[in-house]
Structures are given as structure tokens and as C-alpha cells.
Tab-separated table of C-alpha atoms in Angstrom:
chain	number	residue	atom	x	y	z
G	901	UNK	CA	-0.090	-29.860	-34.496
G	902	UNK	CA	-1.198	-27.055	-32.222
G	903	UNK	CA	-3.319	-27.135	-29.069
G	904	UNK	CA	-6.127	-24.595	-28.625
G	905	UNK	CA	-7.578	-23.914	-25.156
G	906	UNK	CA	-10.691	-21.989	-24.105
G	907	UNK	CA	-11.389	-20.480	-20.679
G	908	UNK	CA	-14.200	-19.074	-18.548
G	909	UNK	CA	-17.432	-17.964	-20.270
G	910	UNK	CA	-15.843	-18.632	-23.676
G	911	UNK	CA	-15.315	-22.285	-22.689
G	912	UNK	CA	-18.887	-22.498	-21.411
G	913	UNK	CA	-20.487	-20.826	-24.424
G	914	UNK	CA	-18.521	-22.883	-26.960
G	915	UNK	CA	-18.905	-26.011	-24.809
G	916	UNK	CA	-15.299	-26.759	-25.613
G	917	UNK	CA	-12.209	-26.580	-23.440
G	918	UNK	CA	-9.561	-27.950	-25.777
G	919	UNK	CA	-8.912	-28.676	-29.464
G	920	UNK	CA	-5.943	-30.302	-31.110
G	921	UNK	CA	-5.416	-29.235	-34.716
G	922	UNK	CA	-3.164	-31.050	-37.141
G	923	UNK	CA	-3.947	-28.483	-39.812
G	924	UNK	CA	-3.591	-24.924	-38.611
G	925	UNK	CA	-3.096	-21.558	-40.335
G	926	UNK	CA	-0.149	-19.180	-40.123
G	927	UNK	CA	-1.406	-16.556	-37.685
G	928	UNK	CA	-3.717	-16.025	-34.737
G	929	UNK	CA	-6.044	-13.961	-36.956
G	930	UNK	CA	-6.302	-16.803	-39.449
G	931	UNK	CA	-6.925	-19.281	-36.631
G	932	UNK	CA	-9.826	-17.106	-35.400
G	933	UNK	CA	-11.266	-17.063	-38.926
G	934	UNK	CA	-10.820	-20.806	-39.388
G	935	UNK	CA	-12.535	-21.636	-36.075
G	936	UNK	CA	-15.253	-19.066	-36.870
G	937	UNK	CA	-16.376	-21.272	-39.758
G	938	UNK	CA	-17.614	-23.907	-37.297
G	939	UNK	CA	-20.823	-21.960	-36.590
G	940	UNK	CA	-22.234	-18.420	-36.216
G	941	UNK	CA	-21.613	-18.721	-32.434
G	942	UNK	CA	-17.915	-19.525	-32.910
G	943	UNK	CA	-17.642	-16.685	-35.393
G	944	UNK	CA	-19.343	-14.249	-33.036
G	945	UNK	CA	-17.203	-15.187	-30.038
G	946	UNK	CA	-13.806	-15.529	-31.711
G	947	UNK	CA	-13.970	-13.137	-34.656
G	948	UNK	CA	-16.442	-10.368	-33.801
G	949	UNK	CA	-15.972	-10.248	-30.024
G	950	UNK	CA	-13.147	-9.242	-27.752
G	951	UNK	CA	-11.738	-12.673	-26.916
G	952	UNK	CA	-8.066	-12.316	-25.996
G	953	UNK	CA	-5.473	-14.716	-27.376
G	954	UNK	CA	-2.343	-16.094	-25.762
G	955	UNK	CA	0.317	-17.997	-27.671
G	956	UNK	CA	2.515	-20.184	-25.511
G	957	UNK	CA	1.108	-18.501	-22.411
G	958	UNK	CA	1.887	-14.936	-23.482
G	959	UNK	CA	-0.932	-12.560	-24.466
G	960	UNK	CA	-0.474	-12.076	-28.216
G	961	UNK	CA	-1.903	-9.879	-30.935
G	962	UNK	CA	-3.537	-11.282	-34.026
G	963	UNK	CA	-0.498	-11.100	-36.288
G	964	UNK	CA	1.600	-13.473	-34.173
G	965	UNK	CA	2.546	-16.522	-36.258
G	966	UNK	CA	1.832	-20.108	-35.252
G	967	UNK	CA	4.221	-23.047	-35.213
G	968	UNK	CA	3.924	-26.747	-34.547
G	969	UNK	CA	3.694	-27.502	-30.850
G	970	UNK	CA	2.256	-24.081	-29.961
G	971	UNK	CA	-0.344	-23.748	-27.232
G	972	UNK	CA	-2.930	-21.118	-28.204
G	973	UNK	CA	-5.584	-19.987	-25.737
G	974	UNK	CA	-8.669	-17.822	-26.186
G	975	UNK	CA	-10.340	-16.184	-23.211
G	976	UNK	CA	-12.396	-13.168	-22.151
G	977	UNK	CA	-10.841	-10.105	-20.484
G	978	UNK	CA	-9.460	-11.202	-17.113
G	979	UNK	CA	-11.180	-10.448	-13.790
G	980	UNK	CA	-8.848	-11.670	-11.056
G	981	UNK	CA	-7.553	-9.829	-8.013
E	488	UNK	CA	18.500	-9.207	-5.740
E	489	UNK	CA	14.766	-9.213	-5.249
E	490	UNK	CA	13.400	-12.360	-3.613
E	491	UNK	CA	10.245	-13.385	-5.523
E	492	UNK	CA	7.454	-15.663	-4.363
E	493	UNK	CA	4.472	-16.378	-6.639
E	494	UNK	CA	1.845	-18.957	-5.679
E	495	UNK	CA	-1.561	-20.021	-6.999
E	496	UNK	CA	-3.493	-22.122	-4.509
E	497	UNK	CA	-6.953	-23.201	-3.383
E	498	UNK	CA	-5.990	-22.950	0.295
E	499	UNK	CA	-6.287	-19.739	2.263
E	500	UNK	CA	-3.138	-17.745	3.068
E	501	UNK	CA	-1.908	-15.951	6.165
E	502	UNK	CA	-0.838	-12.305	5.889
E	503	UNK	CA	1.211	-12.720	9.072
E	504	UNK	CA	3.014	-15.826	7.827
E	505	UNK	CA	3.946	-14.219	4.502
E	506	UNK	CA	4.917	-10.953	6.204
E	507	UNK	CA	7.337	-12.798	8.512
E	508	UNK	CA	8.679	-14.763	5.537
E	509	UNK	CA	9.568	-11.657	3.505
E	510	UNK	CA	11.229	-10.063	6.526
E	511	UNK	CA	13.287	-13.112	7.464
E	512	UNK	CA	16.936	-12.102	7.466
E	513	UNK	CA	16.240	-8.710	5.844
E	514	UNK	CA	17.520	-6.134	8.353
E	515	UNK	CA	17.704	-3.600	5.515
E	516	UNK	CA	13.947	-3.641	4.849
E	517	UNK	CA	12.570	-0.312	6.039
E	518	UNK	CA	9.156	-0.389	4.387
E	519	UNK	CA	6.655	-3.185	3.871
E	520	UNK	CA	3.454	-2.557	1.892
E	521	UNK	CA	0.788	-5.265	1.753
E	522	UNK	CA	-2.426	-5.562	-0.199
E	523	UNK	CA	-5.181	-8.070	0.534
E	524	UNK	CA	-8.229	-8.357	-1.697
E	525	UNK	CA	-11.362	-9.997	-0.257
E	526	UNK	CA	-14.607	-11.317	-1.684
E	527	UNK	CA	-17.210	-8.615	-1.267
E	528	UNK	CA	-20.759	-8.003	-2.351
E	529	UNK	CA	-19.763	-5.702	-5.180
E	530	UNK	CA	-22.637	-5.913	-7.550
E	531	UNK	CA	-25.519	-3.561	-7.605
E	532	UNK	CA	-28.458	-5.172	-5.924
E	533	UNK	CA	-27.627	-8.818	-6.574
E	534	UNK	CA	-26.904	-10.692	-3.400
E	535	UNK	CA	-23.450	-12.211	-3.856
E	536	UNK	CA	-22.809	-15.271	-1.708
E	537	UNK	CA	-19.432	-16.298	-3.107
E	538	UNK	CA	-17.122	-16.666	-6.064
E	539	UNK	CA	-15.640	-19.381	-8.210
E	540	UNK	CA	-12.199	-18.472	-9.472
E	541	UNK	CA	-10.975	-20.104	-12.664
E	542	UNK	CA	-7.433	-19.695	-13.967
E	543	UNK	CA	-5.122	-20.803	-16.781
E	544	UNK	CA	-2.592	-23.087	-15.070
E	545	UNK	CA	0.940	-22.373	-16.180
E	546	UNK	CA	0.214	-19.043	-17.822
E	547	UNK	CA	-0.993	-17.556	-14.544
E	548	UNK	CA	2.316	-18.208	-12.804
E	549	UNK	CA	4.202	-16.915	-15.845
E	550	UNK	CA	2.123	-13.723	-16.031
E	551	UNK	CA	2.551	-13.012	-12.307
E	552	UNK	CA	6.290	-13.643	-12.442
E	553	UNK	CA	6.548	-11.277	-15.423
E	554	UNK	CA	4.650	-8.559	-13.531
E	555	UNK	CA	6.839	-8.914	-10.426
E	556	UNK	CA	9.928	-8.858	-12.632
E	557	UNK	CA	8.784	-5.611	-14.265
E	558	UNK	CA	8.150	-4.094	-10.830
E	559	UNK	CA	11.622	-5.093	-9.650
E	560	UNK	CA	13.151	-3.381	-12.686
E	561	UNK	CA	11.235	-0.128	-12.063
E	562	UNK	CA	11.680	0.138	-8.292
E	563	UNK	CA	14.286	-0.844	-5.710
E	564	UNK	CA	12.706	-3.858	-4.038
E	565	UNK	CA	14.027	-6.428	-1.618
E	566	UNK	CA	11.244	-8.983	-1.759
E	567	UNK	CA	7.871	-9.407	-3.422
E	568	UNK	CA	5.216	-12.026	-2.715
E	569	UNK	CA	2.075	-12.642	-4.769
E	570	UNK	CA	-0.447	-15.289	-3.715
E	571	UNK	CA	-3.752	-15.719	-5.566
E	572	UNK	CA	-6.413	-18.231	-4.671
E	573	UNK	CA	-8.543	-20.227	-7.107
E	574	UNK	CA	-11.618	-22.425	-6.685
E	575	UNK	CA	-14.664	-21.755	-4.540
E	576	UNK	CA	-14.581	-18.768	-2.168
E	577	UNK	CA	-17.216	-17.445	0.232
E	578	UNK	CA	-18.116	-13.838	0.995
E	579	UNK	CA	-15.393	-12.070	3.035
E	580	UNK	CA	-12.760	-14.693	2.223
E	581	UNK	CA	-9.279	-13.597	1.160
E	582	UNK	CA	-8.589	-13.771	-2.611
E	583	UNK	CA	-5.212	-12.195	-3.253
E	584	UNK	CA	-2.154	-11.051	-1.314
E	585	UNK	CA	0.703	-8.855	-2.523
E	586	UNK	CA	3.573	-7.925	-0.200
E	587	UNK	CA	6.480	-5.738	-1.278
E	588	UNK	CA	9.488	-4.727	0.820
E	589	UNK	CA	11.902	-1.931	0.051
E	590	UNK	CA	14.272	0.443	1.790
E	591	UNK	CA	11.974	3.260	0.611
E	592	UNK	CA	8.270	3.541	1.306
E	593	UNK	CA	7.507	5.262	-1.991
E	594	UNK	CA	8.997	2.354	-3.934
E	595	UNK	CA	7.093	-0.187	-1.833
E	596	UNK	CA	3.744	1.616	-2.325
E	597	UNK	CA	4.241	2.109	-6.063
E	598	UNK	CA	5.419	-1.439	-6.730
E	599	UNK	CA	2.588	-3.013	-4.723
E	600	UNK	CA	-0.076	-0.970	-6.522
E	601	UNK	CA	1.589	-1.586	-9.914
E	602	UNK	CA	1.566	-5.353	-9.293
E	603	UNK	CA	-2.147	-5.268	-8.380
E	604	UNK	CA	-3.061	-3.067	-11.367
E	605	UNK	CA	-1.299	-5.407	-13.793
E	606	UNK	CA	-2.554	-8.542	-12.067
E	607	UNK	CA	-6.089	-7.169	-12.589
E	608	UNK	CA	-5.573	-6.708	-16.334
E	609	UNK	CA	-2.894	-9.232	-17.368
E	610	UNK	CA	-3.117	-12.346	-15.199
E	611	UNK	CA	-5.516	-15.022	-16.510
E	612	UNK	CA	-8.047	-15.350	-13.682
E	613	UNK	CA	-11.812	-15.214	-14.133
E	614	UNK	CA	-14.410	-14.723	-11.408
E	615	UNK	CA	-17.867	-16.236	-11.472
E	616	UNK	CA	-20.211	-14.884	-8.829
E	617	UNK	CA	-22.615	-17.094	-6.969
E	618	UNK	CA	-25.777	-15.142	-6.141
E	619	UNK	CA	-29.290	-15.823	-4.913
E	620	UNK	CA	-30.381	-15.700	-8.570
E	621	UNK	CA	-27.750	-18.004	-10.051
E	622	UNK	CA	-24.161	-17.769	-11.240
E	623	UNK	CA	-22.783	-14.888	-13.295
E	624	UNK	CA	-19.361	-14.257	-14.818
E	625	UNK	CA	-17.877	-10.983	-13.599
E	626	UNK	CA	-17.401	-8.478	-16.425
E	627	UNK	CA	-13.982	-6.837	-16.730
E	628	UNK	CA	-13.986	-3.131	-15.886
E	629	UNK	CA	-12.601	-0.618	-18.346
E	630	UNK	CA	-11.551	1.437	-15.295
E	631	UNK	CA	-9.034	-1.319	-14.490
E	632	UNK	CA	-7.613	-1.135	-18.021
E	633	UNK	CA	-7.378	2.643	-17.750
E	634	UNK	CA	-5.647	2.456	-14.361
E	635	UNK	CA	-3.027	-0.002	-15.611
E	636	UNK	CA	-2.248	2.341	-18.514
E	637	UNK	CA	-1.285	5.165	-16.144
E	638	UNK	CA	1.965	3.418	-15.109
X	807	UNK	CA	-18.615	5.964	8.786
X	808	UNK	CA	-14.908	5.296	8.914
X	809	UNK	CA	-13.773	3.378	11.997
X	810	UNK	CA	-10.589	5.083	13.288
X	811	UNK	CA	-7.957	3.629	15.589
X	812	UNK	CA	-4.924	5.722	16.586
X	813	UNK	CA	-2.473	4.471	19.214
X	814	UNK	CA	0.936	5.555	20.497
X	815	UNK	CA	2.648	2.861	22.511
X	816	UNK	CA	6.006	1.497	23.661
X	817	UNK	CA	4.906	-2.104	23.119
X	818	UNK	CA	5.278	-3.877	19.797
X	819	UNK	CA	2.189	-4.382	17.617
X	820	UNK	CA	0.905	-7.298	15.552
X	821	UNK	CA	0.019	-6.732	11.902
X	822	UNK	CA	-2.187	-9.840	12.012
X	823	UNK	CA	-4.067	-8.722	15.118
X	824	UNK	CA	-4.792	-5.261	13.699
X	825	UNK	CA	-5.680	-6.698	10.280
X	826	UNK	CA	-8.266	-9.009	11.857
X	827	UNK	CA	-9.568	-6.107	13.964
X	828	UNK	CA	-10.241	-3.835	10.969
X	829	UNK	CA	-11.946	-6.665	9.107
X	830	UNK	CA	-14.181	-7.721	12.002
X	831	UNK	CA	-17.768	-7.510	10.830
X	832	UNK	CA	-16.883	-5.682	7.597
X	833	UNK	CA	-18.116	-7.956	4.796
X	834	UNK	CA	-18.085	-4.960	2.465
X	835	UNK	CA	-14.291	-4.447	2.699
X	836	UNK	CA	-12.816	-5.469	-0.630
X	837	UNK	CA	-9.335	-3.978	-0.309
X	838	UNK	CA	-6.935	-3.765	2.631
X	839	UNK	CA	-3.635	-1.900	2.269
X	840	UNK	CA	-1.101	-2.064	5.094
X	841	UNK	CA	2.179	-0.283	5.665
X	842	UNK	CA	4.784	-1.316	8.234
X	843	UNK	CA	7.914	0.767	8.815
X	844	UNK	CA	10.887	-0.926	10.461
X	845	UNK	CA	14.142	0.259	12.013
X	846	UNK	CA	16.846	-0.084	9.402
X	847	UNK	CA	20.455	0.852	9.011
X	848	UNK	CA	19.690	3.874	6.848
X	849	UNK	CA	22.655	6.102	7.359
X	850	UNK	CA	25.634	6.231	5.125
X	851	UNK	CA	28.443	4.288	6.717
X	852	UNK	CA	27.437	4.729	10.365
X	853	UNK	CA	26.483	1.462	11.972
X	854	UNK	CA	22.993	1.964	13.393
X	855	UNK	CA	22.140	-0.380	16.268
X	856	UNK	CA	18.778	1.103	17.251
X	857	UNK	CA	16.585	4.145	17.749
X	858	UNK	CA	15.073	6.171	20.544
X	859	UNK	CA	11.722	7.630	19.579
X	860	UNK	CA	10.560	10.760	21.379
X	861	UNK	CA	7.098	12.255	20.901
X	862	UNK	CA	4.872	15.078	22.123
X	863	UNK	CA	2.166	13.334	24.159
X	864	UNK	CA	-1.287	14.664	23.376
X	865	UNK	CA	-0.330	16.510	20.212
X	866	UNK	CA	0.804	13.271	18.549
X	867	UNK	CA	-2.616	11.648	18.926
X	868	UNK	CA	-4.307	14.863	17.773
X	869	UNK	CA	-2.070	15.170	14.701
X	870	UNK	CA	-2.616	11.529	13.702
X	871	UNK	CA	-6.379	11.775	14.178
X	872	UNK	CA	-6.388	14.929	12.015
X	873	UNK	CA	-4.459	13.136	9.267
X	874	UNK	CA	-6.787	10.116	9.298
X	875	UNK	CA	-9.782	12.463	9.265
X	876	UNK	CA	-8.414	14.248	6.188
X	877	UNK	CA	-7.861	10.904	4.472
X	878	UNK	CA	-11.425	9.816	5.244
X	879	UNK	CA	-12.744	13.027	3.679
X	880	UNK	CA	-10.711	12.533	0.484
X	881	UNK	CA	-11.299	8.815	-0.063
X	882	UNK	CA	-14.054	6.287	0.619
X	883	UNK	CA	-12.668	4.351	3.575
X	884	UNK	CA	-14.222	1.807	5.911
X	885	UNK	CA	-11.550	1.662	8.590
X	886	UNK	CA	-8.136	3.134	9.266
X	887	UNK	CA	-5.646	2.136	11.944
X	888	UNK	CA	-2.450	3.990	12.837
X	889	UNK	CA	-0.100	2.660	15.521
X	890	UNK	CA	3.255	4.322	16.216
X	891	UNK	CA	5.767	3.132	18.768
X	892	UNK	CA	7.888	5.336	21.018
X	893	UNK	CA	10.841	4.619	23.304
X	894	UNK	CA	13.844	2.403	22.610
X	895	UNK	CA	13.787	0.236	19.473
X	896	UNK	CA	16.379	-2.173	18.105
X	897	UNK	CA	17.402	-2.747	14.494
X	898	UNK	CA	14.687	-4.538	12.483
X	899	UNK	CA	11.954	-3.786	15.047
X	900	UNK	CA	8.587	-2.489	13.869
X	901	UNK	CA	8.058	1.287	14.273
X	902	UNK	CA	4.784	2.183	12.607
X	903	UNK	CA	1.701	0.470	11.199
X	904	UNK	CA	-1.000	1.955	8.968
X	905	UNK	CA	-3.920	-0.168	7.757
X	906	UNK	CA	-6.669	1.185	5.526
X	907	UNK	CA	-9.720	-0.693	4.232
X	908	UNK	CA	-11.976	0.368	1.404
X	909	UNK	CA	-14.310	-1.098	-1.184
X	910	UNK	CA	-11.826	0.168	-3.810
X	911	UNK	CA	-8.148	-0.691	-3.965
X	912	UNK	CA	-7.155	2.685	-5.427
X	913	UNK	CA	-8.700	4.494	-2.461
X	914	UNK	CA	-6.997	2.151	0.011
X	915	UNK	CA	-3.559	2.603	-1.612
X	916	UNK	CA	-3.874	6.383	-1.863
X	917	UNK	CA	-5.188	6.867	1.675
X	918	UNK	CA	-2.511	4.620	3.218
X	919	UNK	CA	0.323	6.437	1.430
X	920	UNK	CA	-1.237	9.851	2.198
X	921	UNK	CA	-1.408	8.992	5.910
X	922	UNK	CA	2.256	7.907	5.921
X	923	UNK	CA	3.400	10.989	3.973
X	924	UNK	CA	1.632	13.337	6.389
X	925	UNK	CA	2.680	11.344	9.458
X	926	UNK	CA	6.282	11.805	8.267
X	927	UNK	CA	5.944	15.588	8.058
X	928	UNK	CA	3.199	16.560	10.532
X	929	UNK	CA	3.184	14.181	13.498
X	930	UNK	CA	5.519	15.193	16.353
X	931	UNK	CA	7.909	12.245	16.591
X	932	UNK	CA	11.692	12.520	16.644
X	933	UNK	CA	14.189	9.723	16.065
X	934	UNK	CA	17.584	9.520	17.716
X	935	UNK	CA	19.863	6.871	16.286
X	936	UNK	CA	22.096	4.757	18.454
X	937	UNK	CA	25.282	3.924	16.559
X	938	UNK	CA	28.719	2.485	17.259
X	939	UNK	CA	29.965	6.087	17.471
X	940	UNK	CA	27.304	7.519	19.768
X	941	UNK	CA	23.784	8.907	19.472
X	942	UNK	CA	22.617	11.205	16.689
X	943	UNK	CA	19.291	12.912	16.045
X	944	UNK	CA	17.911	11.996	12.638
X	945	UNK	CA	17.684	14.997	10.320
X	946	UNK	CA	14.357	15.594	8.560
X	947	UNK	CA	14.491	14.989	4.799
X	948	UNK	CA	13.330	17.676	2.403
X	949	UNK	CA	12.250	14.810	0.105
X	950	UNK	CA	9.578	13.935	2.695
X	951	UNK	CA	8.327	17.543	2.682
X	952	UNK	CA	8.257	17.520	-1.111
X	953	UNK	CA	6.375	14.212	-1.229
X	954	UNK	CA	3.706	15.422	1.200
X	955	UNK	CA	3.161	18.501	-0.973
X	956	UNK	CA	2.229	16.366	-3.979
X	957	UNK	CA	-1.141	15.394	-2.436
F	180	UNK	CA	0.197	32.327	32.201
F	181	UNK	CA	1.345	30.198	29.279
F	182	UNK	CA	3.316	26.949	29.215
F	183	UNK	CA	6.225	26.551	26.784
F	184	UNK	CA	7.556	23.090	25.923
F	185	UNK	CA	10.694	22.026	24.052
F	186	UNK	CA	11.300	18.695	22.337
F	187	UNK	CA	14.084	16.538	20.901
F	188	UNK	CA	17.424	18.183	20.061
F	189	UNK	CA	15.977	21.609	20.912
F	190	UNK	CA	15.234	20.382	24.441
F	191	UNK	CA	18.735	18.940	24.712
F	192	UNK	CA	20.541	21.976	23.317
F	193	UNK	CA	18.608	24.456	25.473
F	194	UNK	CA	18.733	22.068	28.452
F	195	UNK	CA	15.141	22.992	29.105
F	196	UNK	CA	11.980	20.977	28.648
F	197	UNK	CA	9.368	23.339	30.066
F	198	UNK	CA	8.851	26.977	31.034
F	199	UNK	CA	5.855	28.649	32.628
F	200	UNK	CA	5.560	32.326	31.812
F	201	UNK	CA	3.315	34.725	33.711
F	202	UNK	CA	4.340	37.513	31.379
F	203	UNK	CA	4.078	36.609	27.727
F	204	UNK	CA	3.840	38.580	24.505
F	205	UNK	CA	0.993	38.670	21.977
F	206	UNK	CA	2.269	36.372	19.243
F	207	UNK	CA	4.479	33.364	18.600
F	208	UNK	CA	6.979	35.620	16.792
F	209	UNK	CA	7.232	37.898	19.828
F	210	UNK	CA	7.620	34.872	22.112
F	211	UNK	CA	10.541	33.662	19.981
F	212	UNK	CA	12.131	37.123	20.254
F	213	UNK	CA	11.537	37.324	24.012
F	214	UNK	CA	13.067	33.898	24.657
F	215	UNK	CA	15.927	34.753	22.262
F	216	UNK	CA	17.083	37.416	24.710
F	217	UNK	CA	18.124	34.706	27.201
F	218	UNK	CA	21.381	33.996	25.337
F	219	UNK	CA	22.913	33.820	21.858
F	220	UNK	CA	22.116	30.060	21.852
F	221	UNK	CA	18.403	30.642	22.519
F	222	UNK	CA	18.354	33.332	19.876
F	223	UNK	CA	20.065	31.082	17.345
F	224	UNK	CA	17.758	28.127	17.971
F	225	UNK	CA	14.415	29.930	18.297
F	226	UNK	CA	14.821	33.042	16.134
F	227	UNK	CA	17.367	32.245	13.404
F	228	UNK	CA	16.750	28.543	13.005
F	229	UNK	CA	13.880	26.453	11.722
F	230	UNK	CA	12.287	25.447	15.033
F	231	UNK	CA	8.605	24.720	14.445
F	232	UNK	CA	5.963	26.049	16.824
F	233	UNK	CA	2.700	24.471	17.937
F	234	UNK	CA	0.032	26.385	19.862
F	235	UNK	CA	-2.354	24.162	21.790
F	236	UNK	CA	-1.006	21.126	19.944
F	237	UNK	CA	-1.554	22.470	16.429
F	238	UNK	CA	1.409	23.499	14.272
F	239	UNK	CA	1.140	27.291	14.035
F	240	UNK	CA	2.771	30.090	12.122
F	241	UNK	CA	4.493	33.007	13.822
F	242	UNK	CA	1.549	35.428	13.661
F	243	UNK	CA	-0.744	33.239	15.780
F	244	UNK	CA	-1.720	35.147	18.933
F	245	UNK	CA	-1.226	33.860	22.470
F	246	UNK	CA	-3.758	33.712	25.283
F	247	UNK	CA	-3.653	32.764	28.923
F	248	UNK	CA	-3.623	29.011	29.402
F	249	UNK	CA	-2.058	28.330	25.997
F	250	UNK	CA	0.432	25.517	25.575
F	251	UNK	CA	3.167	26.532	23.155
F	252	UNK	CA	5.761	24.025	21.965
F	253	UNK	CA	8.951	24.488	19.977
F	254	UNK	CA	10.566	21.569	18.205
F	255	UNK	CA	12.721	20.618	15.214
F	256	UNK	CA	11.230	19.233	11.984
F	257	UNK	CA	9.659	15.876	12.760
F	258	UNK	CA	11.265	12.542	11.851
F	259	UNK	CA	8.773	9.819	12.779
F	260	UNK	CA	7.429	6.984	10.681
């Protein structure tokens, strides 16, 4: 199982802050594609757009592989400071 | 050994308190550079009354510690403090504090600015502005990305 | 209009007091960068116990005002404060404070470091160290001259 | 008349903090040379060495001309901050 978190406008637009997936693909890219099948909105925000991904709290590129217990997060470019 | 302090909190912070804390027992500190960022009315025309700051608990602390660690490997530092607030903030309130101490002023200036530039682009915080016309997520600036790449 | 404050004094200063003073009534200030320089044991082997700071009354104020003026022409600043102490100072005491506020953090960082770099090479102050082996005038560093030339 | 001030180690080495000169030359360079005639020490510190000069509280090069009422100061490289 992996946990998937969403933050900021991504969380608001998807109306989802957390998913737990028993079945998950091998990479971040494949996870984007799998979640994109939920609806055109999910596809737009996770596949076409610039949502960043973090795996286990480290910003990660799309080829990073996923393992059971991982925490994956998707979020927009950060605006702190 | 650099003394690190990283805190995420809703409460306000005191520059003076943190300044005294980094100096405590550090007779070798010759240079202290501090940065404070405040809520300002920074959007064209819209009347900003405040901010809501969201963050990613756990990752935020990790990201800030990583940034301070990188700074301490690039420059000779004695102490570094990063405090970032989250939650609801009003206009003119303090958002973020970075304090760096070093024997050398150049190192202290560079490290403090480096920490802010990477905080702006790497640490998972998101600002939502409260204005007279509703709430709007702040859009990340490409200028911040470009600035971080210059280090 | 940049609000300037330049003071030469024997008395200690308070970072907090000056920070609050530059912020007073400035809701547009988004970034505040501060520098504090302290007396440290910076000479190879000799045990420094304190400093005497001599200055050239009149010219010092003029030189510091000129430097702040130059900074305010190069960067968009809202306020700038420079306080430099003179007289007898002990180890770990505060010597100099520079605070710069701007809407933009890059401007605040650059202006604060510029003011310090030019203060170091242009403002008529001279340090005499008190050590276990007597008193010694501090020798100017060519590295400071070189750094000022990079602006 | 001009006033000539000395600061820091220059003041200590020359054992002089202030001079008032009714007769003064036309430039800073000539003032250095004139004062250098007082003794080998004055010559060493004001002519050979790197003493900076300020005229009316502005750091000035040696070709700056002098006028009645001017305040000229000689001092070593500065070490504040």
C-alpha cells in the first residue's frame, strides 16, 4: 500500500487530500497516469500540468520508483517565505 | 559544528529572542545576518488583507533542515536558525526568520540569502491571499526559480 | 523616499528597537535584512580582550550618509539604518548594526552587504585591539578592498 | 589658514593630532611634501607610506587643491565595522 497526499490548490481542485492505494504502479509517472484516469480534471492537474511530486518527503522526478509504505505527495510550485 | 534550529509554528516569533539565542556562548561570532519576511500588499491592485499559509507537515522540516545543511557545507557557519509561520496571518505580520552567524560577514550574507532562495523554491509552503474580492492562491514566480539557480 | 538613520555612539544599541523603528508604519515592507558585527577574537594566537574604536567626528557621519545614499540609488529601499559604536568595547559586544528594508529580498540583501562593504573601506573608523600582550592597531585587510570593488 | 588633522596610529606615531597652517601649498601632494620636511618620520609616514587624505571630510587624491578654511585629514586605511 502507498499513501498519496495532495496540497494547496491541487487539494482544493481535486477535492481530495489523501488516498490510500493497495494497487499502485512502479513509478511516479505511472502513478500520475493511473490517477489521471479518474477524470479529465485529474488528468489535467496531474499529467498535463506542473504538479510537483515528493516521495517520502523528498521532491522526486517522475522516474522514481514506488515501494510499499511510500508516502507520495503532489502539490503546486511552492510559495513560502 | 553548526548549531541548527528549524521551527514551523503558528505563533509569532521574536527577532531579538532568536538573535540572543544564536549568540549565547558564541564569543567567536563576528557577523550575524538576519532576514525577516513580512506579509505585504504585493499584488497589483488587489487589496490584500492577509494570508493563509499551508504546509506539508514533516516534509517542511526535512526540506528546511536539508537547506541549512547544504549552507553549512558551503560556508563556515556557527549557527543557523530558520523559523516559518503557518496558519492565518494579517498584513504586516512576520512570516519567516532566518539568522546566520559566522566569523566572516561574507559567509553570513551568502548563507542567509542562499537559505531564503532555496526556502522559496524547495520548502513546501503555499500562500493563499485574503483580499477584498475573495481568496486567491499565490502563484510561484519564475524569478524565484531563476534566483535559486544562480547559487 | 528612503528613510535614513545614521548614528555614531558610545552606547550599545538594540537590534529589536531599531527593527521596530524601521518597520513603524511601513506596511509595504516585505523584506528586512539586518547585519550585526561583534567584537571577536580574530587574531591569530593573540588573546584579544577588547577594542578601542576611534573615529573622525563629522566625516564619519558624512561618509555613512553617502554610502546609504548610494545604496538607495542602486536598489529600491524603504528604510536604512546604520549605527556604529565608538570608544571602548569588550569581547562579544556589538560594534555595528545595518538594517535595510525593501519590498524585495534581493534588494535588501544586496544593499545591506553593499553598505557593510563600503563602511569597511570608506568610513573613518580605526580599531585598536586590547590583548594580553598590549594594544595593537588592527591592520586593514586587502580582502575588504577587493570585496568593495566587486560592486 | 588650513587645519590639518591626524588620526589613529598616524596621530600616535607623529604625536600630533592637529596643526593649523597659515602658509599652505596648493595641493594635497605639496602639503605631504611640506610636512615631510619636519623629520624623516614625517616624511616616511606622509610621503612614502599609504596615509589616506581627506579634504573637507571627503577622501581625496593628491592632486586636490587646497583653499583657505579647508580641513585636511591624514589617516591610515580604515578598519571599522
